[in-house]
Amino acid sequence: MKKKVTLVVPCYNEEEVLPLFYEEFCKVSRELQKFEMKVLLVDDGSKDKTLEIAKALSQNDSRIKYLSFSRNFGKEAAIYAGLKNADGDYVAIMDADLQDPPSLLPEMIHAVVDEGYDSAATRRVTRKGEPPIRSFFARRFYHLMNKISTTEIMDGARDYRLMTKQFKDAILQLSEYNRFSKGIFGWVGFQTKWIEFENVERQAGETKWSFWKLLLYSLEGIIGFSTVPLALVSVLGLIVCMIAFIFLIVILVKTLCFGDPVAGWPSMACIILLLGGIQLFCMGILGMYLSKTYLETKKRPIYICGETNILKGREENEEI
Ligand code: UDP
Ligand code: MG
């Protein structure tokens, strides 16, 4: 029997690229005749015609399934839902915009099926076509992450990855609400083969990630995979205490030797402002960890399914 490979494709407002994606999928599946290729389109609450197109594609081609969220839950939720509902011996996560070249699939499948790796991941070695400021901050982020986290996160790693069922099940065991897939993939371990490629620009439509959204996402990564900022806050507190102690001795000696003329209120104001700032900054860091903990304890579902056609052939009451 043919082994089954399911592609999980998160889609948010991708009406322009979905037909192009389907074309590429057909092309690559002709190359991979030895496998039964499937696609699970996860519509992340799109506001355009993405869902209609997904439905039309799935009506014409039984290899395509879709699952649609009740609203936009974000790419991480879409990946989670896709992995949870994908069956098959191997599962791949792939963007809809063809920035994850489907032509790499044969190589990835070869690595997992023939070479015995548990997953085949991709990383782009160039960032051509990306705004330079975005590339700069992305590089800084990976550098920082690898310094402060024990989980290895590759620079330029994409979410585009093929994995075995065992790897997928391990990822699903991490059912946290604040998800950061790049960290989760590294955290679960197993043998991963890295496949490098040159950056490909989006085929149509626009990126869904603003600079602000990316910044928040990177904080998700830092808070989710490192507690070093909390330790740094304590160290900072200690350093400030030590400086204050030295100041105290200097002032004491000065007063004893030269008397105590009232002077220096501007420096006092600066010190108060500086300490106030440091305290607020540290409280902010604590607050971020606390807010993530708060969201986690609510145990809200990661996504809510609006409609899907994957129930067919499965138990009616099975949870999607
Ligand atoms: N995406 C999603 N939900 C979102 C934002 C993005 O499912 O809220 C999907 C999007 O449809 C695409 C993938 O995630 O398939 C990557 O998004 P995009 O291409 O906008 O990001 P970039 O490649 O610019 O980092
Ligand atoms: Mg993209």
mmCIF file of C-alpha atoms and ligand atoms in Angstrom:
data_model
loop_
_atom_site.group_PDB
_atom_site.id
_atom_site.type_symbol
_atom_site.label_atom_id
_atom_site.label_comp_id
_atom_site.label_asym_id
_atom_site.label_seq_id
_atom_site.Cartn_x
_atom_site.Cartn_y
_atom_site.Cartn_z
ATOM 1 C CA MET A 1 0.000 0.000 0.000
ATOM 2 C CA LYS A 2 1.149 3.541 -0.732
ATOM 3 C CA LYS A 3 2.376 5.610 2.196
ATOM 4 C CA LYS A 4 0.311 8.702 2.810
ATOM 5 C CA VAL A 5 1.805 12.228 2.971
ATOM 6 C CA THR A 6 -0.458 15.025 4.170
ATOM 7 C CA LEU A 7 0.418 18.673 3.576
ATOM 8 C CA VAL A 8 -0.963 21.008 6.227
ATOM 9 C CA VAL A 9 -1.429 24.457 4.711
ATOM 10 C CA PRO A 10 -2.418 27.414 6.917
ATOM 11 C CA CYS A 11 -4.286 29.979 4.832
ATOM 12 C CA TYR A 12 -5.326 33.454 5.820
ATOM 13 C CA ASN A 13 -6.693 35.645 3.047
ATOM 14 C CA GLU A 14 -4.957 33.627 0.371
ATOM 15 C CA GLU A 15 -7.537 33.727 -2.427
ATOM 16 C CA GLU A 16 -4.904 34.890 -4.893
ATOM 17 C CA VAL A 17 -2.356 32.183 -4.258
ATOM 18 C CA LEU A 18 -4.523 29.129 -3.564
ATOM 19 C CA PRO A 19 -5.056 28.289 -7.273
ATOM 20 C CA LEU A 20 -1.293 28.669 -7.859
ATOM 21 C CA PHE A 21 -0.628 26.482 -4.854
ATOM 22 C CA TYR A 22 -2.966 23.812 -6.184
ATOM 23 C CA GLU A 23 -1.163 23.813 -9.539
ATOM 24 C CA GLU A 24 2.194 23.332 -7.828
ATOM 25 C CA PHE A 25 0.745 20.604 -5.627
ATOM 26 C CA CYS A 26 -0.488 18.706 -8.687
ATOM 27 C CA LYS A 27 2.937 19.053 -10.275
ATOM 28 C CA VAL A 28 4.838 17.746 -7.286
ATOM 29 C CA SER A 29 2.393 14.906 -6.636
ATOM 30 C CA ARG A 30 2.927 13.669 -10.189
ATOM 31 C CA GLU A 31 6.611 13.437 -9.280
ATOM 32 C CA LEU A 32 5.767 11.589 -6.090
ATOM 33 C CA GLN A 33 3.588 8.864 -7.589
ATOM 34 C CA LYS A 34 4.908 6.387 -5.015
ATOM 35 C CA PHE A 35 3.024 8.226 -2.294
ATOM 36 C CA GLU A 36 -0.583 9.064 -1.661
ATOM 37 C CA MET A 37 -0.504 12.854 -1.456
ATOM 38 C CA LYS A 38 -3.165 14.781 0.483
ATOM 39 C CA VAL A 39 -3.675 18.424 1.387
ATOM 40 C CA LEU A 40 -5.385 19.825 4.457
ATOM 41 C CA LEU A 41 -6.148 23.511 3.952
ATOM 42 C CA VAL A 42 -6.654 25.247 7.275
ATOM 43 C CA ASP A 43 -8.579 28.443 6.660
ATOM 44 C CA ASP A 44 -7.668 30.729 9.540
ATOM 45 C CA GLY A 45 -10.861 32.790 9.502
ATOM 46 C CA SER A 46 -10.118 34.470 6.162
ATOM 47 C CA LYS A 47 -12.172 37.489 5.196
ATOM 48 C CA ASP A 48 -11.816 36.955 1.454
ATOM 49 C CA LYS A 49 -12.839 34.033 -0.757
ATOM 50 C CA THR A 50 -10.241 31.599 0.589
ATOM 51 C CA LEU A 51 -12.860 29.277 2.081
ATOM 52 C CA GLU A 52 -14.943 29.224 -1.114
ATOM 53 C CA ILE A 53 -11.856 28.373 -3.139
ATOM 54 C CA ALA A 54 -10.863 25.677 -0.660
ATOM 55 C CA LYS A 55 -14.341 24.172 -0.908
ATOM 56 C CA ALA A 56 -14.292 24.274 -4.690
ATOM 57 C CA LEU A 57 -10.866 22.625 -4.800
ATOM 58 C CA SER A 58 -11.970 19.904 -2.416
ATOM 59 C CA GLN A 59 -15.089 19.218 -4.467
ATOM 60 C CA ASN A 60 -13.054 18.722 -7.621
ATOM 61 C CA ASP A 61 -10.237 16.801 -6.028
ATOM 62 C CA SER A 62 -10.802 14.289 -3.250
ATOM 63 C CA ARG A 63 -7.169 14.657 -2.128
ATOM 64 C CA ILE A 64 -7.964 18.125 -0.785
ATOM 65 C CA LYS A 65 -9.646 18.577 2.571
ATOM 66 C CA TYR A 66 -10.360 21.797 4.378
ATOM 67 C CA LEU A 67 -10.981 22.979 7.893
ATOM 68 C CA SER A 68 -12.157 26.467 8.614
ATOM 69 C CA PHE A 69 -11.866 28.426 11.868
ATOM 70 C CA SER A 70 -14.674 30.484 13.327
ATOM 71 C CA ARG A 71 -12.345 33.528 13.270
ATOM 72 C CA ASN A 72 -8.680 34.373 12.796
ATOM 73 C CA PHE A 73 -6.702 32.507 15.459
ATOM 74 C CA GLY A 74 -3.233 33.004 13.955
ATOM 75 C CA LYS A 75 -0.819 30.799 12.069
ATOM 76 C CA GLU A 76 0.288 28.884 15.153
ATOM 77 C CA ALA A 77 -3.290 27.805 15.857
ATOM 78 C CA ALA A 78 -3.686 26.830 12.202
ATOM 79 C CA ILE A 79 -0.559 24.664 12.361
ATOM 80 C CA TYR A 80 -1.803 22.994 15.544
ATOM 81 C CA ALA A 81 -5.252 22.313 14.083
ATOM 82 C CA GLY A 82 -3.688 20.981 10.894
ATOM 83 C CA LEU A 83 -1.374 18.605 12.720
ATOM 84 C CA LYS A 84 -4.170 17.446 14.985
ATOM 85 C CA ASN A 85 -6.429 16.583 12.086
ATOM 86 C CA ALA A 86 -3.897 15.359 9.548
ATOM 87 C CA ASP A 87 -3.754 11.646 9.096
ATOM 88 C CA GLY A 88 -1.097 9.895 7.100
ATOM 89 C CA ASP A 89 2.277 8.356 7.708
ATOM 90 C CA TYR A 90 4.056 11.644 7.116
ATOM 91 C CA VAL A 91 2.876 15.201 7.597
ATOM 92 C CA ALA A 92 4.353 18.393 6.189
ATOM 93 C CA ILE A 93 3.590 21.986 7.116
ATOM 94 C CA MET A 94 3.733 24.351 4.158
ATOM 95 C CA ASP A 95 2.761 27.986 3.564
ATOM 96 C CA ALA A 96 0.128 28.673 0.952
ATOM 97 C CA ASP A 97 2.089 31.475 -0.724
ATOM 98 C CA LEU A 98 4.698 29.138 -2.283
ATOM 99 C CA GLN A 99 7.491 30.705 -0.247
ATOM 100 C CA ASP A 100 8.039 27.141 0.922
ATOM 101 C CA PRO A 101 9.006 25.621 -2.431
ATOM 102 C CA PRO A 102 6.992 22.426 -3.037
ATOM 103 C CA SER A 103 9.889 21.313 -5.251
ATOM 104 C CA LEU A 104 11.861 20.559 -2.059
ATOM 105 C CA LEU A 105 9.311 17.926 -1.031
ATOM 106 C CA PRO A 106 10.934 14.983 -2.846
ATOM 107 C CA GLU A 107 14.238 15.709 -1.087
ATOM 108 C CA MET A 108 12.478 16.032 2.264
ATOM 109 C CA ILE A 109 10.566 12.811 1.759
ATOM 110 C CA HIS A 110 13.783 11.061 0.767
ATOM 111 C CA ALA A 111 15.454 12.223 3.996
ATOM 112 C CA VAL A 112 12.644 10.937 6.189
ATOM 113 C CA VAL A 113 11.614 7.788 4.323
ATOM 114 C CA ASP A 114 14.964 6.512 3.057
ATOM 115 C CA GLU A 115 17.587 8.112 5.271
ATOM 116 C CA GLY A 116 15.692 7.472 8.488
ATOM 117 C CA TYR A 117 15.405 11.029 9.818
ATOM 118 C CA ASP A 118 12.399 11.850 12.007
ATOM 119 C CA SER A 119 11.897 15.175 10.325
ATOM 120 C CA ALA A 120 13.234 17.181 7.429
ATOM 121 C CA ALA A 121 13.243 20.912 8.041
ATOM 122 C CA THR A 122 14.086 23.818 5.812
ATOM 123 C CA ARG A 123 15.953 27.032 6.379
ATOM 124 C CA ARG A 124 16.514 29.895 4.049
ATOM 125 C CA VAL A 125 20.070 31.023 3.753
ATOM 126 C CA THR A 126 19.264 34.364 2.148
ATOM 127 C CA ARG A 127 16.634 36.933 2.962
ATOM 128 C CA LYS A 128 16.457 38.461 -0.485
ATOM 129 C CA GLY A 129 13.404 40.617 -1.046
ATOM 130 C CA GLU A 130 12.828 41.258 2.649
ATOM 131 C CA PRO A 131 13.086 44.777 4.094
ATOM 132 C CA PRO A 132 16.666 45.109 5.495
ATOM 133 C CA ILE A 133 15.448 46.330 8.868
ATOM 134 C CA ARG A 134 13.287 43.227 9.223
ATOM 135 C CA SER A 135 16.225 40.955 8.323
ATOM 136 C CA PHE A 136 18.411 42.773 10.840
ATOM 137 C CA PHE A 137 15.977 42.290 13.711
ATOM 138 C CA ALA A 138 15.298 38.687 12.675
ATOM 139 C CA ARG A 139 19.043 37.907 12.832
ATOM 140 C CA ARG A 140 19.358 39.639 16.222
ATOM 141 C CA PHE A 141 16.381 37.640 17.474
ATOM 142 C CA TYR A 142 17.870 34.247 16.507
ATOM 143 C CA HIS A 143 21.222 35.240 17.975
ATOM 144 C CA LEU A 144 19.594 36.281 21.265
ATOM 145 C CA MET A 145 17.310 33.264 21.399
ATOM 146 C CA ASN A 146 20.187 30.847 21.047
ATOM 147 C CA LYS A 147 22.065 32.642 23.809
ATOM 148 C CA ILE A 148 19.251 32.638 26.349
ATOM 149 C CA SER A 149 17.412 29.431 25.554
ATOM 150 C CA THR A 150 18.508 25.834 25.842
ATOM 151 C CA THR A 151 16.269 24.954 22.911
ATOM 152 C CA GLU A 152 18.121 25.333 19.639
ATOM 153 C CA ILE A 153 16.421 27.575 17.118
ATOM 154 C CA MET A 154 17.997 27.761 13.671
ATOM 155 C CA ASP A 155 18.529 31.135 12.044
ATOM 156 C CA GLY A 156 16.287 31.379 9.020
ATOM 157 C CA ALA A 157 14.342 28.223 9.922
ATOM 158 C CA ARG A 158 10.940 28.085 8.303
ATOM 159 C CA ASP A 159 7.925 26.252 9.602
ATOM 160 C CA TYR A 160 8.139 24.218 6.369
ATOM 161 C CA ARG A 161 8.936 20.753 7.639
ATOM 162 C CA LEU A 162 8.109 17.145 6.941
ATOM 163 C CA MET A 163 7.761 14.826 9.898
ATOM 164 C CA THR A 164 6.912 11.308 10.887
ATOM 165 C CA LYS A 165 3.777 10.462 12.794
ATOM 166 C CA GLN A 166 5.846 10.000 15.946
ATOM 167 C CA PHE A 167 7.302 13.510 15.618
ATOM 168 C CA LYS A 168 3.852 14.956 14.984
ATOM 169 C CA ASP A 169 2.389 13.216 18.032
ATOM 170 C CA ALA A 170 5.219 14.605 20.151
ATOM 171 C CA ILE A 171 4.401 18.130 18.977
ATOM 172 C CA LEU A 172 0.733 17.652 19.763
ATOM 173 C CA GLN A 173 1.664 16.664 23.301
ATOM 174 C CA LEU A 174 2.818 20.254 23.796
ATOM 175 C CA SER A 175 -0.687 21.609 23.909
ATOM 176 C CA GLU A 176 0.213 25.027 25.305
ATOM 177 C CA TYR A 177 -1.935 27.999 24.393
ATOM 178 C CA ASN A 178 0.945 30.395 23.680
ATOM 179 C CA ARG A 179 2.546 28.547 20.836
ATOM 180 C CA PHE A 180 5.912 29.129 19.190
ATOM 181 C CA SER A 181 6.428 26.321 16.703
ATOM 182 C CA LYS A 182 10.068 26.996 15.922
ATOM 183 C CA GLY A 183 10.840 26.412 19.588
ATOM 184 C CA ILE A 184 8.482 23.463 19.923
ATOM 185 C CA PHE A 185 10.120 21.660 16.984
ATOM 186 C CA GLY A 186 13.519 22.053 18.607
ATOM 187 C CA TRP A 187 12.239 21.143 22.055
ATOM 188 C CA VAL A 188 10.815 17.744 21.077
ATOM 189 C CA GLY A 189 14.210 16.617 19.812
ATOM 190 C CA PHE A 190 14.578 13.691 17.379
ATOM 191 C CA GLN A 191 16.839 13.625 14.339
ATOM 192 C CA THR A 192 16.241 16.481 11.938
ATOM 193 C CA LYS A 193 17.814 16.979 8.552
ATOM 194 C CA TRP A 194 18.218 20.617 7.546
ATOM 195 C CA ILE A 195 17.687 21.471 3.926
ATOM 196 C CA GLU A 196 18.837 24.902 2.821
ATOM 197 C CA PHE A 197 17.334 27.033 0.110
ATOM 198 C CA GLU A 198 17.438 30.563 -1.253
ATOM 199 C CA ASN A 199 14.609 32.822 -0.205
ATOM 200 C CA VAL A 200 11.644 32.801 -2.551
ATOM 201 C CA GLU A 201 9.330 35.777 -2.672
ATOM 202 C CA ARG A 202 5.616 35.461 -2.134
ATOM 203 C CA GLN A 203 3.867 34.573 -5.394
ATOM 204 C CA ALA A 204 0.811 36.791 -4.933
ATOM 205 C CA GLY A 205 -1.074 38.596 -2.187
ATOM 206 C CA GLU A 206 0.571 40.266 0.790
ATOM 207 C CA THR A 207 2.425 39.192 3.899
ATOM 208 C CA LYS A 208 0.203 38.938 6.975
ATOM 209 C CA TRP A 209 3.023 39.839 9.334
ATOM 210 C CA SER A 210 3.503 43.457 10.203
ATOM 211 C CA PHE A 211 6.647 44.492 12.055
ATOM 212 C CA TRP A 212 4.616 44.855 15.254
ATOM 213 C CA LYS A 213 3.079 41.377 14.893
ATOM 214 C CA LEU A 214 6.537 39.900 14.366
ATOM 215 C CA LEU A 215 7.858 41.677 17.429
ATOM 216 C CA LEU A 216 5.052 40.263 19.576
ATOM 217 C CA TYR A 217 5.668 36.831 18.067
ATOM 218 C CA SER A 218 9.359 37.020 18.937
ATOM 219 C CA LEU A 219 8.412 37.887 22.530
ATOM 220 C CA GLU A 220 6.236 34.779 22.488
ATOM 221 C CA GLY A 221 9.347 32.816 21.583
ATOM 222 C CA ILE A 222 11.502 34.376 24.274
ATOM 223 C CA ILE A 223 8.921 34.016 27.037
ATOM 224 C CA GLY A 224 7.919 30.538 25.940
ATOM 225 C CA PHE A 225 11.423 29.138 25.751
ATOM 226 C CA SER A 226 13.552 31.047 28.221
ATOM 227 C CA THR A 227 13.362 32.265 31.781
ATOM 228 C CA VAL A 228 16.688 34.090 31.492
ATOM 229 C CA PRO A 229 15.000 37.552 31.434
ATOM 230 C CA LEU A 230 13.662 36.823 34.935
ATOM 231 C CA ALA A 231 17.129 35.940 36.167
ATOM 232 C CA LEU A 232 18.560 39.048 34.498
ATOM 233 C CA VAL A 233 16.059 41.195 36.372
ATOM 234 C CA SER A 234 17.358 39.833 39.692
ATOM 235 C CA VAL A 235 20.938 40.427 38.622
ATOM 236 C CA LEU A 236 20.056 43.986 37.572
ATOM 237 C CA GLY A 237 18.460 44.569 40.992
ATOM 238 C CA LEU A 238 21.603 43.306 42.681
ATOM 239 C CA ILE A 239 23.867 45.560 40.602
ATOM 240 C CA VAL A 240 21.732 48.625 41.390
ATOM 241 C CA CYS A 241 21.879 47.764 45.117
ATOM 242 C CA MET A 242 25.655 47.507 44.960
ATOM 243 C CA ILE A 243 25.975 50.860 43.188
ATOM 244 C CA ALA A 244 23.680 52.406 45.788
ATOM 245 C CA PHE A 245 25.851 50.982 48.579
ATOM 246 C CA ILE A 246 29.029 52.450 47.055
ATOM 247 C CA PHE A 247 27.263 55.817 46.663
ATOM 248 C CA LEU A 248 26.190 55.675 50.275
ATOM 249 C CA ILE A 249 29.756 55.211 51.484
ATOM 250 C CA VAL A 250 31.057 58.001 49.210
ATOM 251 C CA ILE A 251 28.377 60.421 50.436
ATOM 252 C CA LEU A 252 28.973 59.446 54.063
ATOM 253 C CA VAL A 253 32.715 60.027 53.801
ATOM 254 C CA LYS A 254 32.197 63.284 51.902
ATOM 255 C CA THR A 255 29.748 64.590 54.509
ATOM 256 C CA LEU A 256 32.041 63.687 57.403
ATOM 257 C CA CYS A 257 35.056 65.339 55.762
ATOM 258 C CA PHE A 258 33.507 68.393 54.116
ATOM 259 C CA GLY A 259 30.180 68.989 55.898
ATOM 260 C CA ASP A 260 26.772 68.786 54.228
ATOM 261 C CA PRO A 261 25.956 71.721 51.976
ATOM 262 C CA VAL A 262 22.541 71.195 50.340
ATOM 263 C CA ALA A 263 23.242 70.702 46.677
ATOM 264 C CA GLY A 264 22.784 68.247 43.903
ATOM 265 C CA TRP A 265 19.017 68.051 43.508
ATOM 266 C CA PRO A 266 19.291 67.629 39.702
ATOM 267 C CA SER A 267 21.421 64.515 40.145
ATOM 268 C CA MET A 268 18.895 63.269 42.721
ATOM 269 C CA ALA A 269 16.061 63.749 40.241
ATOM 270 C CA CYS A 270 18.014 61.804 37.614
ATOM 271 C CA ILE A 271 18.660 58.943 40.018
ATOM 272 C CA ILE A 272 14.993 58.747 41.031
ATOM 273 C CA LEU A 273 13.894 58.725 37.404
ATOM 274 C CA LEU A 274 16.479 56.116 36.480
ATOM 275 C CA LEU A 275 15.512 53.807 39.318
ATOM 276 C CA GLY A 276 11.814 54.333 38.604
ATOM 277 C CA GLY A 277 12.465 53.404 34.982
ATOM 278 C CA ILE A 278 14.425 50.289 35.899
ATOM 279 C CA GLN A 279 11.688 49.202 38.266
ATOM 280 C CA LEU A 280 8.948 49.676 35.711
ATOM 281 C CA PHE A 281 11.004 47.837 33.110
ATOM 282 C CA CYS A 282 11.513 44.894 35.443
ATOM 283 C CA MET A 283 7.862 44.895 36.395
ATOM 284 C CA GLY A 284 7.035 44.800 32.711
ATOM 285 C CA ILE A 285 9.140 41.678 32.254
ATOM 286 C CA LEU A 286 7.471 40.041 35.250
ATOM 287 C CA GLY A 287 4.107 41.136 33.881
ATOM 288 C CA MET A 288 4.763 39.498 30.541
ATOM 289 C CA TYR A 289 5.506 36.153 32.146
ATOM 290 C CA LEU A 290 2.499 36.582 34.401
ATOM 291 C CA SER A 291 0.151 37.404 31.526
ATOM 292 C CA LYS A 292 1.299 34.342 29.594
ATOM 293 C CA THR A 293 0.766 32.217 32.689
ATOM 294 C CA TYR A 294 -2.679 33.780 33.120
ATOM 295 C CA LEU A 295 -3.672 32.916 29.559
ATOM 296 C CA GLU A 296 -2.281 29.426 29.956
ATOM 297 C CA THR A 297 -4.264 28.724 33.145
ATOM 298 C CA LYS A 298 -7.536 29.612 31.433
ATOM 299 C CA LYS A 299 -7.112 26.527 29.250
ATOM 300 C CA ARG A 300 -8.967 28.076 26.353
ATOM 301 C CA PRO A 301 -9.096 26.043 23.169
ATOM 302 C CA ILE A 302 -6.321 26.918 20.713
ATOM 303 C CA TYR A 303 -8.835 27.196 17.879
ATOM 304 C CA ILE A 304 -12.523 26.732 17.168
ATOM 305 C CA CYS A 305 -13.566 24.926 14.053
ATOM 306 C CA GLY A 306 -16.325 26.562 12.002
ATOM 307 C CA GLU A 307 -16.730 24.050 9.230
ATOM 308 C CA THR A 308 -14.824 21.223 7.649
ATOM 309 C CA ASN A 309 -15.180 18.267 5.333
ATOM 310 C CA ILE A 310 -12.786 16.000 7.185
ATOM 311 C CA LEU A 311 -15.504 14.344 9.255
ATOM 312 C CA LYS A 312 -16.469 12.254 6.281
ATOM 313 C CA GLY A 313 -15.259 8.728 6.734
ATOM 314 C CA ARG A 314 -14.523 9.335 10.390
ATOM 315 C CA GLU A 315 -16.655 8.894 13.471
ATOM 316 C CA GLU A 316 -19.382 11.533 13.592
ATOM 317 C CA ASN A 317 -18.695 12.667 17.134
ATOM 318 C CA GLU A 318 -14.938 12.691 16.906
ATOM 319 C CA GLU A 319 -13.462 15.978 18.028
ATOM 320 C CA ILE A 320 -12.060 18.179 15.254
HETATM 321 N N1 UDP B 1 -1.237 32.755 8.088
HETATM 322 C C1 UDP B 1 -2.274 32.243 8.856
HETATM 323 N N2 UDP B 1 -2.833 33.036 9.823
HETATM 324 C C2 UDP B 1 -2.403 34.301 10.073
HETATM 325 C C3 UDP B 1 -1.319 34.798 9.290
HETATM 326 C C4 UDP B 1 -0.758 34.007 8.326
HETATM 327 O O1 UDP B 1 -2.689 31.110 8.661
HETATM 328 O O2 UDP B 1 -2.962 34.967 10.941
HETATM 329 C C5 UDP B 1 -0.647 31.905 7.032
HETATM 330 C C6 UDP B 1 -0.610 32.539 5.646
HETATM 331 O O3 UDP B 1 -1.796 32.316 4.960
HETATM 332 C C7 UDP B 1 0.568 31.849 4.996
HETATM 333 C C8 UDP B 1 1.502 31.577 6.172
HETATM 334 O O4 UDP B 1 0.715 31.674 7.351
HETATM 335 O O5 UDP B 1 0.211 30.607 4.394
HETATM 336 C C9 UDP B 1 2.655 32.565 6.220
HETATM 337 O O6 UDP B 1 2.177 33.893 6.209
HETATM 338 P P1 UDP B 1 2.874 35.052 5.380
HETATM 339 O O7 UDP B 1 3.273 34.549 4.040
HETATM 340 O O8 UDP B 1 1.971 36.220 5.421
HETATM 341 O O9 UDP B 1 4.152 35.319 6.265
HETATM 342 P P2 UDP B 1 5.664 35.590 5.779
HETATM 343 O O10 UDP B 1 5.977 34.525 4.766
HETATM 344 O O11 UDP B 1 5.649 36.942 5.188
HETATM 345 O O12 UDP B 1 6.470 35.463 7.023
HETATM 346 MG MG MG B 2 4.985 34.123 3.150
#
